[in-house]
mmCIF file of C-alpha atoms in Angstrom:
data_model
loop_
_atom_site.group_PDB
_atom_site.id
_atom_site.type_symbol
_atom_site.label_atom_id
_atom_site.label_comp_id
_atom_site.label_asym_id
_atom_site.label_seq_id
_atom_site.Cartn_x
_atom_site.Cartn_y
_atom_site.Cartn_z
ATOM 1 C CA MET A 1 2.665 22.715 -0.734
ATOM 2 C CA LEU A 2 3.360 19.131 -1.818
ATOM 3 C CA LYS A 3 6.838 20.026 -2.951
ATOM 4 C CA LYS A 4 7.579 21.637 0.372
ATOM 5 C CA LEU A 5 6.366 18.597 2.159
ATOM 6 C CA PHE A 6 8.350 16.192 -0.075
ATOM 7 C CA ASN A 7 11.511 18.176 0.558
ATOM 8 C CA GLU A 8 10.870 18.178 4.253
ATOM 9 C CA PHE A 9 10.401 14.297 4.042
ATOM 10 C CA ILE A 10 13.808 14.162 2.277
ATOM 11 C CA GLU A 11 15.357 16.163 4.909
ATOM 12 C CA TYR A 12 14.075 14.094 7.806
ATOM 13 C CA SER A 13 14.883 10.758 6.119
ATOM 14 C CA GLY A 14 18.337 12.008 5.300
ATOM 15 C CA GLY A 15 18.690 13.005 8.966
ATOM 16 C CA LEU A 16 18.151 9.385 9.977
ATOM 17 C CA ARG A 17 20.006 7.825 7.021
ATOM 18 C CA THR A 18 22.393 10.219 5.534
ATOM 19 C CA ASP A 19 22.787 8.238 2.280
ATOM 20 C CA TYR A 20 19.141 7.866 1.665
ATOM 21 C CA PRO A 21 18.380 11.007 -0.305
ATOM 22 C CA GLU A 22 21.238 10.368 -2.710
ATOM 23 C CA SER A 23 20.238 6.714 -3.087
ATOM 24 C CA LEU A 24 16.932 7.949 -4.720
ATOM 25 C CA GLY A 25 18.837 9.383 -7.551
ATOM 26 C CA LYS A 26 18.216 12.590 -9.503
ATOM 27 C CA ALA A 27 15.188 12.821 -11.716
ATOM 28 C CA THR A 28 15.719 12.124 -15.374
ATOM 29 C CA GLU A 29 14.683 14.641 -18.021
ATOM 30 C CA ASN A 30 12.284 12.188 -19.581
ATOM 31 C CA TRP A 31 10.498 10.882 -16.445
ATOM 32 C CA THR A 32 7.073 11.977 -17.738
ATOM 33 C CA LYS A 33 7.280 9.203 -20.442
ATOM 34 C CA ALA A 34 6.585 6.587 -17.691
ATOM 35 C CA PHE A 35 3.043 7.992 -17.563
ATOM 36 C CA ASP A 36 2.375 7.911 -21.275
ATOM 37 C CA GLU A 37 0.343 4.686 -21.111
ATOM 38 C CA LEU A 38 -0.716 4.963 -17.518
ATOM 39 C CA ALA A 39 -2.627 8.172 -16.605
ATOM 40 C CA GLU A 40 -2.401 11.854 -16.369
ATOM 41 C CA ILE A 41 0.351 12.647 -13.879
ATOM 42 C CA PRO A 42 -0.998 13.482 -10.364
ATOM 43 C CA GLU A 43 0.577 16.391 -8.537
ATOM 44 C CA LEU A 44 2.111 13.873 -5.973
ATOM 45 C CA PHE A 45 3.959 11.885 -8.649
ATOM 46 C CA GLU A 46 5.080 15.093 -10.434
ATOM 47 C CA VAL A 47 6.543 16.299 -7.180
ATOM 48 C CA VAL A 48 8.342 13.017 -6.453
ATOM 49 C CA TYR A 49 9.459 12.053 -9.878
ATOM 50 C CA SER A 50 10.646 15.518 -11.045
ATOM 51 C CA SER A 51 12.940 15.388 -8.052
ATOM 52 C CA VAL A 52 14.033 11.817 -7.663
ATOM 53 C CA GLN A 53 13.995 8.405 -9.557
ATOM 54 C CA GLY A 54 12.985 6.172 -6.659
ATOM 55 C CA THR A 55 14.444 2.899 -5.382
ATOM 56 C CA LYS A 56 14.964 -0.173 -7.612
ATOM 57 C CA ARG A 57 13.806 -3.521 -6.423
ATOM 58 C CA ASP A 58 17.419 -5.002 -6.639
ATOM 59 C CA MET A 59 19.060 -2.243 -4.697
ATOM 60 C CA LYS A 60 22.497 -3.392 -3.375
ATOM 61 C CA ASP A 61 22.395 -1.622 0.087
ATOM 62 C CA GLN A 62 19.145 -2.889 1.538
ATOM 63 C CA ARG A 63 19.459 -0.376 4.428
ATOM 64 C CA LEU A 64 18.489 2.317 1.981
ATOM 65 C CA MET A 65 15.533 0.399 0.601
ATOM 66 C CA ASP A 66 12.614 1.830 2.570
ATOM 67 C CA PHE A 67 10.824 5.154 2.021
ATOM 68 C CA ILE A 68 8.662 4.119 4.945
ATOM 69 C CA PRO A 69 9.287 0.972 6.976
ATOM 70 C CA GLY A 70 8.743 -2.072 4.814
ATOM 71 C CA TYR A 71 7.956 -0.087 1.572
ATOM 72 C CA ARG A 72 10.245 1.379 -1.093
ATOM 73 C CA LEU A 73 9.466 4.262 -3.440
ATOM 74 C CA ILE A 74 8.899 2.593 -6.812
ATOM 75 C CA HIS A 75 11.730 3.610 -9.268
ATOM 76 C CA ILE A 76 10.412 5.575 -12.229
ATOM 77 C CA GLU A 77 11.633 2.767 -14.630
ATOM 78 C CA GLU A 78 9.701 0.150 -12.879
ATOM 79 C CA LEU A 79 6.386 2.154 -12.413
ATOM 80 C CA ALA A 80 4.630 0.493 -15.531
ATOM 81 C CA GLN A 81 5.641 -2.942 -14.493
ATOM 82 C CA GLU A 82 4.411 -2.413 -10.878
ATOM 83 C CA LYS A 83 1.096 -0.741 -12.261
ATOM 84 C CA ASN A 84 0.545 -3.872 -14.412
ATOM 85 C CA ASN A 85 1.218 -6.141 -11.437
ATOM 86 C CA LEU A 86 -1.213 -4.105 -9.348
ATOM 87 C CA ASP A 87 -3.894 -4.305 -12.006
ATOM 88 C CA ILE A 88 -3.554 -7.992 -12.158
ATOM 89 C CA LEU A 89 -3.888 -8.373 -8.344
ATOM 90 C CA GLY A 90 -6.960 -5.955 -8.091
ATOM 91 C CA SER A 91 -9.917 -4.677 -9.945
ATOM 92 C CA TRP A 92 -11.367 -1.180 -10.083
ATOM 93 C CA PRO A 93 -13.553 0.774 -12.607
ATOM 94 C CA LYS A 94 -11.885 2.023 -15.735
ATOM 95 C CA ASP A 95 -12.664 5.624 -14.769
ATOM 96 C CA SER A 96 -10.712 5.298 -11.602
ATOM 97 C CA THR A 97 -6.996 6.230 -11.193
ATOM 98 C CA VAL A 98 -5.050 3.767 -9.184
ATOM 99 C CA LEU A 99 -1.310 4.297 -9.348
ATOM 100 C CA PRO A 100 1.214 2.391 -7.162
ATOM 101 C CA LEU A 101 3.726 4.711 -5.240
ATOM 102 C CA LEU A 102 5.215 2.362 -2.758
ATOM 103 C CA VAL A 103 5.632 -1.389 -2.721
ATOM 104 C CA ASN A 104 7.027 -4.156 -0.570
ATOM 105 C CA TYR A 105 8.446 -7.572 -1.585
ATOM 106 C CA SER A 106 5.080 -9.319 -1.000
ATOM 107 C CA SER A 107 3.456 -6.956 -3.667
ATOM 108 C CA ASP A 108 1.501 -4.892 -1.234
ATOM 109 C CA TYR A 109 1.134 -1.335 -2.353
ATOM 110 C CA PHE A 110 0.430 2.233 -1.157
ATOM 111 C CA CYS A 111 -1.405 3.631 -4.013
ATOM 112 C CA TYR A 112 -2.628 7.059 -5.184
ATOM 113 C CA VAL A 113 -6.368 6.728 -5.961
ATOM 114 C CA GLU A 114 -8.919 8.930 -7.460
ATOM 115 C CA ASN A 115 -12.590 8.130 -8.275
ATOM 116 C CA PHE A 116 -12.920 4.857 -6.484
ATOM 117 C CA LYS A 117 -15.004 3.744 -3.373
ATOM 118 C CA CYS A 118 -12.703 5.638 -1.082
ATOM 119 C CA ASN A 119 -12.923 8.649 -3.346
ATOM 120 C CA SER A 120 -9.418 9.837 -3.483
ATOM 121 C CA GLY A 121 -6.264 9.708 -1.294
ATOM 122 C CA ILE A 122 -3.580 7.229 -0.502
ATOM 123 C CA CYS A 123 -4.808 3.658 -0.086
ATOM 124 C CA LEU A 124 -3.149 0.478 1.017
ATOM 125 C CA PHE A 125 -3.610 -2.670 -1.246
ATOM 126 C CA MET A 126 -2.798 -5.857 0.485
ATOM 127 C CA HIS A 127 -2.205 -8.544 -2.204
ATOM 128 C CA ASP A 128 -3.890 -11.251 -0.143
ATOM 129 C CA GLU A 129 -7.123 -9.119 0.549
ATOM 130 C CA GLY A 130 -7.383 -7.644 -2.925
ATOM 131 C CA VAL A 131 -9.050 -4.398 -1.908
ATOM 132 C CA LEU A 132 -8.012 -0.854 -1.443
ATOM 133 C CA ASN A 133 -8.120 0.541 2.066
ATOM 134 C CA LEU A 134 -8.004 4.266 2.596
ATOM 135 C CA VAL A 135 -5.112 5.313 4.833
ATOM 136 C CA TYR A 136 -4.759 9.037 4.003
ATOM 137 C CA ARG A 137 -7.430 11.310 2.564
ATOM 138 C CA SER A 138 -4.817 13.300 0.573
ATOM 139 C CA ALA A 139 -1.207 13.220 -0.543
ATOM 140 C CA GLU A 140 -0.732 16.074 1.990
ATOM 141 C CA LYS A 141 -2.082 14.046 4.820
ATOM 142 C CA PHE A 142 0.270 11.169 3.821
ATOM 143 C CA LEU A 143 3.405 13.287 3.769
ATOM 144 C CA ASN A 144 2.416 15.172 6.854
ATOM 145 C CA THR A 145 1.873 11.905 8.743
ATOM 146 C CA VAL A 146 5.250 10.479 7.548
ATOM 147 C CA ILE A 147 7.105 13.621 8.548
ATOM 148 C CA GLU A 148 5.535 13.635 11.974
ATOM 149 C CA LEU A 149 6.590 9.926 12.393
ATOM 150 C CA TYR A 150 10.069 11.032 11.601
ATOM 151 C CA LYS A 151 9.957 14.090 13.863
ATOM 152 C CA GLN A 152 8.708 12.025 16.941
ATOM 153 C CA HIS A 153 11.318 9.295 16.298
ATOM 154 C CA ILE A 154 8.558 6.733 15.759
ATOM 155 C CA TYR A 155 10.663 5.741 12.700
ATOM 156 C CA TYR A 156 14.204 4.811 13.797
ATOM 157 C CA LEU A 157 17.167 2.661 12.775
ATOM 158 C CA ASP A 158 17.375 -0.777 14.196
ATOM 159 C CA ASP A 159 20.651 -2.275 15.394
ATOM 160 C CA ASP A 160 21.602 -3.308 11.963
ATOM 161 C CA GLY A 161 20.893 0.147 10.382
ATOM 162 C CA TYR A 162 17.501 -0.695 8.789
ATOM 163 C CA LEU A 163 14.469 1.641 9.088
ATOM 164 C CA ASP A 164 12.078 0.345 11.627
ATOM 165 C CA TYR A 165 9.136 1.668 13.665
ATOM 166 C CA ASP A 166 7.133 1.586 16.837
ATOM 167 C CA PHE A 167 3.843 -0.063 15.708
ATOM 168 C CA GLN A 168 1.747 1.271 18.557
ATOM 169 C CA LYS A 169 3.055 4.785 18.519
ATOM 170 C CA GLU A 170 2.565 4.870 14.682
ATOM 171 C CA GLY A 171 -1.047 4.002 15.207
ATOM 172 C CA THR A 172 -1.456 6.745 17.879
ATOM 173 C CA ILE A 173 0.166 9.365 15.711
ATOM 174 C CA GLY A 174 -1.655 8.199 12.491
ATOM 175 C CA HIS A 175 -5.021 8.338 14.277
ATOM 176 C CA SER A 176 -4.381 11.717 15.803
ATOM 177 C CA LEU A 177 -3.519 13.183 12.288
ATOM 178 C CA ASN A 178 -6.153 11.057 10.466
ATOM 179 C CA PRO A 179 -9.078 10.612 12.874
ATOM 180 C CA ASP A 180 -11.687 10.375 10.132
ATOM 181 C CA VAL A 181 -9.992 7.357 8.485
ATOM 182 C CA ASP A 182 -11.160 3.861 9.559
ATOM 183 C CA TYR A 183 -7.687 2.373 8.949
ATOM 184 C CA TRP A 184 -6.310 4.262 11.927
ATOM 185 C CA ASN A 185 -9.335 3.359 14.196
ATOM 186 C CA ASN A 186 -8.509 -0.240 14.416
#
């Protein structure tokens, strides 16, 4: 199911920015080594990184930076560094799994989380708040919501070709697909 959703995401994002899927690169054979010191590989990360490499922080064409507006998919080679940065900024029990998936230039993260206060799902970690806020109860909800935002043209290209979004409409769609998550009720 996640593989199908990720492929659908790639299709929709490529429909808006034709070069975006290619910019993510093809997965490398040894991508799993990035997780050797981090954690068991969650299914979402297996689906993503067995398909693509991600986006490096210093990407030349900034119009292809964003996975969702404002956040890039962490490149597999930068995953350990971003995880270390996240762990410095935040604090969680050792039996929790908190892995960064998306990041912005301010070191705010969308993270895959298991066994923490928000149980499991995709959480937003804002560096200036220092806490994980549940945004999606599962990886499926995350991908389904992002796909819907593409389908309904909530995500669009601005006049300069950068991925942008309609904040109010994103909130409406996000709430309709995730009504039991406080993040979307504000």
